[in-house]
PDB file of C-alpha atoms in Angstrom:
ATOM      1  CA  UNK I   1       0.000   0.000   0.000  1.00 72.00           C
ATOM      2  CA  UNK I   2       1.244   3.225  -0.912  1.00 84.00           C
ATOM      3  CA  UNK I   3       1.786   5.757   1.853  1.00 92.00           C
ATOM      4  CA  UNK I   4       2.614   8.775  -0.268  1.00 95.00           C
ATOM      5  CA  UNK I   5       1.226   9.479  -3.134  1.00 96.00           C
ATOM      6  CA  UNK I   6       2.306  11.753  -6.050  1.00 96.00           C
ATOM      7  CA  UNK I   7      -0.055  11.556  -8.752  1.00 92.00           C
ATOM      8  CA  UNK I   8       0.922  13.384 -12.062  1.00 94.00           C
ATOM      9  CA  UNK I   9       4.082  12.389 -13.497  1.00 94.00           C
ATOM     10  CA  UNK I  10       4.877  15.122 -14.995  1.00 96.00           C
ATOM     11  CA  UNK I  11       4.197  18.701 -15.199  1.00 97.00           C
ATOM     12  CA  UNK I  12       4.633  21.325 -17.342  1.00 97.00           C
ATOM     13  CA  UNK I  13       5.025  24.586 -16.469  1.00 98.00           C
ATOM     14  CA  UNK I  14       6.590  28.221 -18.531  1.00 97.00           C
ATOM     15  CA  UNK I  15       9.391  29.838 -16.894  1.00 97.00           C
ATOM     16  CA  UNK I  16       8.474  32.597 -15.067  1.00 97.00           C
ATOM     17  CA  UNK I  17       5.125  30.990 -13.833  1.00 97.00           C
ATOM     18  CA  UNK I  18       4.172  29.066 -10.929  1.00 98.00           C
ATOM     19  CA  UNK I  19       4.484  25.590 -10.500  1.00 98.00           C
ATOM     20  CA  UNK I  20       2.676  23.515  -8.120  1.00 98.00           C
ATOM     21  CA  UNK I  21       3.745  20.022  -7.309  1.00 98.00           C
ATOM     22  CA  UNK I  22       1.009  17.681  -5.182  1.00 98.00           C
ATOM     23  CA  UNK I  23       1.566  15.139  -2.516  1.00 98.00           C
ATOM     24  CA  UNK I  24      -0.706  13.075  -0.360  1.00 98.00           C
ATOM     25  CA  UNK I  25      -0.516  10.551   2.301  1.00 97.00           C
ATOM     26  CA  UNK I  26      -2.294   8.100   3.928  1.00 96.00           C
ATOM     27  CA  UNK I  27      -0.618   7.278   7.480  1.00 93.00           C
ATOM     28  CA  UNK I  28      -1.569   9.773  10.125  1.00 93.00           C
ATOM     29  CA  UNK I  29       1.655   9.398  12.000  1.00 91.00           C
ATOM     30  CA  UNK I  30       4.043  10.654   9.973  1.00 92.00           C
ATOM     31  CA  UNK I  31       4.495  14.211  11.390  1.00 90.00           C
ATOM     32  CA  UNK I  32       7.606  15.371   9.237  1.00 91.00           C
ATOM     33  CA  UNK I  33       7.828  16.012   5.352  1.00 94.00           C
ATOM     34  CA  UNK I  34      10.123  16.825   2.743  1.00 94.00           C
ATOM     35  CA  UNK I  35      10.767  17.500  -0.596  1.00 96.00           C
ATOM     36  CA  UNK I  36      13.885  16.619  -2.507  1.00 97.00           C
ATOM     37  CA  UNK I  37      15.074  17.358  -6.090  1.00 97.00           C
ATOM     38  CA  UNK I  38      16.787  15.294  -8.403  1.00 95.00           C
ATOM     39  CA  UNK I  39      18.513  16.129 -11.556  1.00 95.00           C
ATOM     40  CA  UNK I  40      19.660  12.806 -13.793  1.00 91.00           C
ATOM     41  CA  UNK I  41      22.758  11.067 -13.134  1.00 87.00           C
ATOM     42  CA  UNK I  42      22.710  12.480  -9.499  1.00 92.00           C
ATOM     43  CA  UNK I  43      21.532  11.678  -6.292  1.00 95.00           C
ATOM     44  CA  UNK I  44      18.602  13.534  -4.751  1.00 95.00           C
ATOM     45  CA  UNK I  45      18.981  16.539  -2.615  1.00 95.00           C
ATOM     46  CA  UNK I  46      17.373  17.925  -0.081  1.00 93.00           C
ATOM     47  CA  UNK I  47      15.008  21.237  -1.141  1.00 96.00           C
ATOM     48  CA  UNK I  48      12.489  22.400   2.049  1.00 95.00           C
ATOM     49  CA  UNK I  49      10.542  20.256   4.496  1.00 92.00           C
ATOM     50  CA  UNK I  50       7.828  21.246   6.996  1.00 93.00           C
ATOM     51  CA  UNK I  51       6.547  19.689   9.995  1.00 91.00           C
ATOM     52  CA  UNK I  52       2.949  18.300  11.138  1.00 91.00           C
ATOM     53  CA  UNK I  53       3.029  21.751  14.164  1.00 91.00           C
ATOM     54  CA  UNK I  54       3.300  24.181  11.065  1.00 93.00           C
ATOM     55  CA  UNK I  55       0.463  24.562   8.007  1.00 95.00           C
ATOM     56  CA  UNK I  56       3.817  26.761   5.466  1.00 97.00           C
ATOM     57  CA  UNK I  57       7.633  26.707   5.361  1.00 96.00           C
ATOM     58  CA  UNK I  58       9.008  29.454   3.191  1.00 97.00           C
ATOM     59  CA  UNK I  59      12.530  29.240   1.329  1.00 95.00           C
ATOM     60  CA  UNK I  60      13.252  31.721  -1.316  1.00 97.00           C
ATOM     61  CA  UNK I  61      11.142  31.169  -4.332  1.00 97.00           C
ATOM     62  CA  UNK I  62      10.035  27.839  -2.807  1.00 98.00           C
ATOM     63  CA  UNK I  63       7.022  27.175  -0.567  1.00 98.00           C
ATOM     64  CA  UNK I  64       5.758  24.501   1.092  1.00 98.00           C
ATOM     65  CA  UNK I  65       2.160  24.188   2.329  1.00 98.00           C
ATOM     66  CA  UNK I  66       0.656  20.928   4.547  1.00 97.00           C
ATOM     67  CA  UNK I  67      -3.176  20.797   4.788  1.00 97.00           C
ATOM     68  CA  UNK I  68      -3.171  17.820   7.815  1.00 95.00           C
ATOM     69  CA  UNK I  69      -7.021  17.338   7.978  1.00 95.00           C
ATOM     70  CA  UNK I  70      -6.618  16.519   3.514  1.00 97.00           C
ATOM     71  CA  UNK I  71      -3.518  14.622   4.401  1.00 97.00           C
ATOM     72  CA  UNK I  72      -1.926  16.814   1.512  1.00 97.00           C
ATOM     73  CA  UNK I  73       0.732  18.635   0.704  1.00 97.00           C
ATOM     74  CA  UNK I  74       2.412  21.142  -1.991  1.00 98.00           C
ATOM     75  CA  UNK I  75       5.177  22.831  -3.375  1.00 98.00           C
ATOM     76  CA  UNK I  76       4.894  25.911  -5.120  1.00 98.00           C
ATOM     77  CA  UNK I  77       7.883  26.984  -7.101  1.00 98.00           C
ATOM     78  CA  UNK I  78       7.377  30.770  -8.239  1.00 97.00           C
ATOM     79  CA  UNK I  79       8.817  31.968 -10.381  1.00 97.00           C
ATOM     80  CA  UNK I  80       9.704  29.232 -12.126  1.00 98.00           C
ATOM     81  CA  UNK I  81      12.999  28.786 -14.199  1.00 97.00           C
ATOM     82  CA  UNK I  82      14.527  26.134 -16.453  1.00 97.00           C
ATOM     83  CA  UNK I  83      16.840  25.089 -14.033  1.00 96.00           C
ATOM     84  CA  UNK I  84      14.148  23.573 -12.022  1.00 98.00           C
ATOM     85  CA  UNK I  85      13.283  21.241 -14.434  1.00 98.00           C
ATOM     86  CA  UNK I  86      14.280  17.967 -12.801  1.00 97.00           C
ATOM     87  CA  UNK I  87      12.194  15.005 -10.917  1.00 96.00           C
ATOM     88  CA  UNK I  88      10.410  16.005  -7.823  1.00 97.00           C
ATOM     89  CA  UNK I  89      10.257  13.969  -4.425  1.00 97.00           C
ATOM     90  CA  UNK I  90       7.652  13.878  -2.048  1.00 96.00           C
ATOM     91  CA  UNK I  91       9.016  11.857   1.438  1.00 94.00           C
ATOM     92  CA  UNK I  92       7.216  11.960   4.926  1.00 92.00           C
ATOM     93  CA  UNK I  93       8.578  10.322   8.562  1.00 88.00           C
ATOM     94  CA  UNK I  94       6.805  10.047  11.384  1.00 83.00           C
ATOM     95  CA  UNK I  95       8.405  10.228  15.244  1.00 71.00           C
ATOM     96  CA  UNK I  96      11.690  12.249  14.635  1.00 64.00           C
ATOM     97  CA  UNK I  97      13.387   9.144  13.092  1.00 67.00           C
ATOM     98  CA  UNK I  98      15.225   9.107  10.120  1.00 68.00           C
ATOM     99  CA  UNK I  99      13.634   6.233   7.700  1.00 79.00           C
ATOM    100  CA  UNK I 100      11.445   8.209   4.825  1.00 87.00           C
ATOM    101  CA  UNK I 101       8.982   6.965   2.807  1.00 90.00           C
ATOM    102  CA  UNK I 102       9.137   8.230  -0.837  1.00 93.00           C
ATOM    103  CA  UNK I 103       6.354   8.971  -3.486  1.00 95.00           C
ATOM    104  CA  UNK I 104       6.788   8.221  -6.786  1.00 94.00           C
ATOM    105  CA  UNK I 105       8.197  11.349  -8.039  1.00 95.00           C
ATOM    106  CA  UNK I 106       6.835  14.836 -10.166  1.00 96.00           C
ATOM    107  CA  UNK I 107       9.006  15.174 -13.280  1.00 96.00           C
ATOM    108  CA  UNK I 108       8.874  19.025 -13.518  1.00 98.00           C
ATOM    109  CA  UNK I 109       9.606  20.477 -16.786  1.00 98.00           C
ATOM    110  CA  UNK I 110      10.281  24.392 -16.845  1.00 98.00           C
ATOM    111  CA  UNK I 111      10.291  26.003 -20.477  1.00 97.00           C
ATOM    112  CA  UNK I 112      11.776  28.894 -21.746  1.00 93.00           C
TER     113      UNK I 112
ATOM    114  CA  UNK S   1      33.711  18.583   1.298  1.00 86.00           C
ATOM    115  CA  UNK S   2      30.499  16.964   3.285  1.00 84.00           C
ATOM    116  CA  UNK S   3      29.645  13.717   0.932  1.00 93.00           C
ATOM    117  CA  UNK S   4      28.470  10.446   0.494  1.00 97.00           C
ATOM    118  CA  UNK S   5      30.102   8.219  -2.270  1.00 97.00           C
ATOM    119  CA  UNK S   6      29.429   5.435  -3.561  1.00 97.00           C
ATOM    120  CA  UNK S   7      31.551   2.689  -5.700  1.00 97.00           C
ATOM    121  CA  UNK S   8      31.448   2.207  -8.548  1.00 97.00           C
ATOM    122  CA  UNK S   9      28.960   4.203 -10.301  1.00 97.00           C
ATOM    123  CA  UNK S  10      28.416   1.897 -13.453  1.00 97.00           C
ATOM    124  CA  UNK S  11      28.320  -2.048 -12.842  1.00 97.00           C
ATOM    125  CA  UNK S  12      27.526  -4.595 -15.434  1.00 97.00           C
ATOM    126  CA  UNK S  13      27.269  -8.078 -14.282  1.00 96.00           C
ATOM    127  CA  UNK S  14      25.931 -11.017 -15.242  1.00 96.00           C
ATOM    128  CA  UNK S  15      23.349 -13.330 -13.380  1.00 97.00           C
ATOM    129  CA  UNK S  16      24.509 -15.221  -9.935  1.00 96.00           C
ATOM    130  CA  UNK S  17      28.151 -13.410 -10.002  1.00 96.00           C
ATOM    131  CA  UNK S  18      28.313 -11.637  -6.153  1.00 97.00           C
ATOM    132  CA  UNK S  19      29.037  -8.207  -6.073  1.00 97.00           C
ATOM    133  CA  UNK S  20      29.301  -5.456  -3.742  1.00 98.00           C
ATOM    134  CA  UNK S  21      28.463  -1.999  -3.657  1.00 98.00           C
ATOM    135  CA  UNK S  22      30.332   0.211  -1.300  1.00 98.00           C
ATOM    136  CA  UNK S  23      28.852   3.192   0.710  1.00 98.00           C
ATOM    137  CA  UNK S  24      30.517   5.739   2.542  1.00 98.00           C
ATOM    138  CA  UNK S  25      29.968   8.889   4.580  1.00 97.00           C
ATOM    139  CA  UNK S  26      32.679  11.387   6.011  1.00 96.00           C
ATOM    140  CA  UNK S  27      29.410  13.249   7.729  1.00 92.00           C
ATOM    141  CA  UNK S  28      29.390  11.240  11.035  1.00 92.00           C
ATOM    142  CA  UNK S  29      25.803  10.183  10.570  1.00 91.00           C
ATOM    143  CA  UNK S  30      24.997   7.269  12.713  1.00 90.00           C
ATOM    144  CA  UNK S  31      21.794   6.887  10.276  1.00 91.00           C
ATOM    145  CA  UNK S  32      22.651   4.694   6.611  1.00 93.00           C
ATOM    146  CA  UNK S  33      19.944   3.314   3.896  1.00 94.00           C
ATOM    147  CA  UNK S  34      19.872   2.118   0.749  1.00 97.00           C
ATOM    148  CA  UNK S  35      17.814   2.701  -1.741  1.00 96.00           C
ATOM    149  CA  UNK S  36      16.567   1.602  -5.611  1.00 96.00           C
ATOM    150  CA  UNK S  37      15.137   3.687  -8.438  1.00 95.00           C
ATOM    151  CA  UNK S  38      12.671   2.382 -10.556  1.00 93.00           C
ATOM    152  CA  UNK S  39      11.313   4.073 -13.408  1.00 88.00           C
ATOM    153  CA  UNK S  40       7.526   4.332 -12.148  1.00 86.00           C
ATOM    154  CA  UNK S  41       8.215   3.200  -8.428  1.00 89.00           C
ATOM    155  CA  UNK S  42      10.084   6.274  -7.204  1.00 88.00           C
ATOM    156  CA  UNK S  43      12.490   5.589  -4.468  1.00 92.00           C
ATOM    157  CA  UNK S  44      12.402   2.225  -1.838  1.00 93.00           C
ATOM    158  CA  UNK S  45      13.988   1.778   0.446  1.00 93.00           C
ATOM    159  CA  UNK S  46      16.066  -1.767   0.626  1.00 96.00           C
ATOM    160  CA  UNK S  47      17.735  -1.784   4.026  1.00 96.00           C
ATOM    161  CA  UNK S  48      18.792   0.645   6.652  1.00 93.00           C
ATOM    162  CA  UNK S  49      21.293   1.192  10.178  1.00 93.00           C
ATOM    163  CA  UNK S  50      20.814   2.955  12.504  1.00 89.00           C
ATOM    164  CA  UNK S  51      24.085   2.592  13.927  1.00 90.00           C
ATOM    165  CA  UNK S  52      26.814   0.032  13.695  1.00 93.00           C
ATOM    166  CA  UNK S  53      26.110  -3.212  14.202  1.00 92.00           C
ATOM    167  CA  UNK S  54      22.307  -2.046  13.735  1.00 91.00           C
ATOM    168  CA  UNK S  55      20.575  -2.762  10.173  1.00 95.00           C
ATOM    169  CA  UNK S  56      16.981  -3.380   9.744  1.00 93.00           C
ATOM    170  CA  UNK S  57      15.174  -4.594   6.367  1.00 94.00           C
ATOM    171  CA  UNK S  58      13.848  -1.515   4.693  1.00 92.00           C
ATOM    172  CA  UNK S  59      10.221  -2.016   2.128  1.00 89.00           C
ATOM    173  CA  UNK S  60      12.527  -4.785  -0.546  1.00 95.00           C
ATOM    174  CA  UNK S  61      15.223  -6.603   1.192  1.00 96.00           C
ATOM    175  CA  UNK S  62      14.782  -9.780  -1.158  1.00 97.00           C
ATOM    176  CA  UNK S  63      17.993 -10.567  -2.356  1.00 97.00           C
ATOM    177  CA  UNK S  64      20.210  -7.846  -0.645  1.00 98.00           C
ATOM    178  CA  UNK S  65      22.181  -7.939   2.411  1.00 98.00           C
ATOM    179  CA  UNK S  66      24.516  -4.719   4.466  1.00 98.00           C
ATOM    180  CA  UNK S  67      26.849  -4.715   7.034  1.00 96.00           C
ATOM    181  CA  UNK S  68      27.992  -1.512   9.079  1.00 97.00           C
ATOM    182  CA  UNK S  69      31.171  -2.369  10.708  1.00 97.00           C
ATOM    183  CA  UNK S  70      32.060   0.806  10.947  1.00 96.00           C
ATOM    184  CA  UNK S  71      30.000   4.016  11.288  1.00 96.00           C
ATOM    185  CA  UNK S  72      31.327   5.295   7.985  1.00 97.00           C
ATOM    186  CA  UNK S  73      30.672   2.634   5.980  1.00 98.00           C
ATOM    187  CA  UNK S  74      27.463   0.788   4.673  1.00 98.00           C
ATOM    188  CA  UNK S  75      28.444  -1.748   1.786  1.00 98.00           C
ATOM    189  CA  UNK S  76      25.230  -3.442  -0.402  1.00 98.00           C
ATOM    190  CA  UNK S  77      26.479  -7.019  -1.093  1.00 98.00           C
ATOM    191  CA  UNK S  78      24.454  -9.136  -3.925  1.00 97.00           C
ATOM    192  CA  UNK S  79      25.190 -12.777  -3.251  1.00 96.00           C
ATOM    193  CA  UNK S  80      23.579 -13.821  -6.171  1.00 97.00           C
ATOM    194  CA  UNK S  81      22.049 -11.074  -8.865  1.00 97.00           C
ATOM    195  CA  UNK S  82      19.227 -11.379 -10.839  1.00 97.00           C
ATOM    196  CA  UNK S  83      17.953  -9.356 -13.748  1.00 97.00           C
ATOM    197  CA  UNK S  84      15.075  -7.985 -11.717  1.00 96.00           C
ATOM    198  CA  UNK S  85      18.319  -6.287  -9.480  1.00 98.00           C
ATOM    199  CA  UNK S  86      18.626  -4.129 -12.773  1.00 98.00           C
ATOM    200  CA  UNK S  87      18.373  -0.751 -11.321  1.00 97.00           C
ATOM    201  CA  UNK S  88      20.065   2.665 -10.005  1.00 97.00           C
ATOM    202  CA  UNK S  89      20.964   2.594  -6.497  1.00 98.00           C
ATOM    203  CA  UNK S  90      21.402   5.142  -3.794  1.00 97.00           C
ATOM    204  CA  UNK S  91      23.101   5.458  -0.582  1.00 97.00           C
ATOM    205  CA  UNK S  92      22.029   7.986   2.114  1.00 95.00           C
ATOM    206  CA  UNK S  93      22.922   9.319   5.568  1.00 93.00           C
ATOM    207  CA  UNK S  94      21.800  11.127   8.106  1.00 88.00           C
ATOM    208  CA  UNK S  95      22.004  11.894  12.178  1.00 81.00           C
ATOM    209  CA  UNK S  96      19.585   9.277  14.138  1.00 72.00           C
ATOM    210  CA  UNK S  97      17.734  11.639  15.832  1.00 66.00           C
ATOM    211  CA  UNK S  98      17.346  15.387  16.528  1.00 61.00           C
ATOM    212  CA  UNK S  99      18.254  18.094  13.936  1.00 57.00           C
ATOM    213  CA  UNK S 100      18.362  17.187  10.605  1.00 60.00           C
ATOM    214  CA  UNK S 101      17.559  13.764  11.711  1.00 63.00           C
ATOM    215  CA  UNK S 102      15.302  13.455   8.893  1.00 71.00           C
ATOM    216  CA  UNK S 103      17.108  15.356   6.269  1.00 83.00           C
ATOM    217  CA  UNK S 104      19.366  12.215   4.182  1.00 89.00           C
ATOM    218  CA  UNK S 105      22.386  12.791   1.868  1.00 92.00           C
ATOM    219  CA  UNK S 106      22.277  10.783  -1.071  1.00 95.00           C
ATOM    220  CA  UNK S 107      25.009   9.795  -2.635  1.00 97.00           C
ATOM    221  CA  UNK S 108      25.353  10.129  -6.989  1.00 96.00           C
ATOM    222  CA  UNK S 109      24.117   6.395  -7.629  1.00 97.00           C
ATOM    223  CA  UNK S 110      25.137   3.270  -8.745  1.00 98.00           C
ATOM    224  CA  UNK S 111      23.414   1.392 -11.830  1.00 97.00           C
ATOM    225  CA  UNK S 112      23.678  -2.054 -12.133  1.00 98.00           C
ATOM    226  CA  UNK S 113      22.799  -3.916 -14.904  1.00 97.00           C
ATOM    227  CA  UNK S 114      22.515  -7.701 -14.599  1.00 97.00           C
ATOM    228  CA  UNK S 115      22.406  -9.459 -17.745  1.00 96.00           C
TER     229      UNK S 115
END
């Protein structure tokens, strides 16, 4: 069963606009959640996280909202810019501990 | 330079000849996992330490096994690979607990191809 859940693929998205990436879980412990990027032929890398106490974690052009009662999450990217393009992470944790459990992925495409 | 590496980076094998991948982290992170990439499966987790002498099976241990001797190291040893081992492997670390507890460094990945 999957715990978190990224459901589009892929998105598309003009530079300069905003892109929103979605995320959803099921387990009701995890209380901790991040988002990591990857570009191909490297490893992932850590981008923002937020935890279950706060409902937005701001960093630079990147924002991170949870909605706990939906079990959902997002990332807004604004503005967006080709160098964003790369596959998008969802992972959540639950109890301070360190073992994540990974959605599928967002491959975010940027245009120019 | 903070990092986890991981050797080698490109491995082709064929079926049932053992091979290990080696892990390491210069971070002091008592917390190590491995990881596989499948295209359309995203990132599981295979096994994980949380300290040395401590490993625990992660969501697809079948087929894998770790050590951690040492804090710094986490080697992925295939006794006997199969094609459906065909994938891109990552290593990551972290602190247990606290801070940044939850906040892994991957390493750049290892694909293996086993014909």
């Amino acid at each position: 069963d999957q715990q978190v859940k990224q459901n589009s693929p892929s998105l598309s998205v003009q530079e300069g606009r905003i892109s929103i990436l979605n995320c959803d879980y099921t387990n009701s412990m995890f209380d901790y959640f991040l988002w990591y990027k990857k570009y191909p032929a490297e490893g992932p890398t850590f981008l923002i996280s937020i935890s279950s106490i706060k409902d937005k974690n701001e960093d630079g052009r990147f924002t991170v909202f949870l909605n706990k009662s939906a079990k959902h999450l997002s990332l807004h990217i604004v503005p967006s810019q080709p160098g964003d393009s790369a596959v998008y992470f969802c992972a959540a944790s639950e109890g301070g501990y360190s073992t994540l459990t990974f959605g599928k992925g967002t491959m975010l495409l940027v245009s120019p | 330079e903070a990092q986890v590496t991981q050797n080698p980076r490109y491995l082709i094998t064929v079926t049932g000849k053992k091979l290990t991948v080696t892990c390491s982290q210069n971070m002091n992170h008592e917390y190590m996992s491995w990881y596989r990439q499948d295209p359309g499966l995203g990132l599981r987790q295979i096994y994980y330490s949380m300290n040395v002498e401590v490993t625990d099976k992660g969501d697809v241990p079948e087929g894998y096994k770790v050590s951690r001797k040492e804090k710094r190291n986490f080697p992925l040893i295939l006794e006997s690979p199969s094609p459906n081992q065909t994938s891109l492997y990552f290593c990551a670390s972290s602190p247990a607990q606290g801070r940044g507890s939850n906040e892994q460094f991957f390493g750049p990945g290892t694909r293996l191809t086993v014909l």
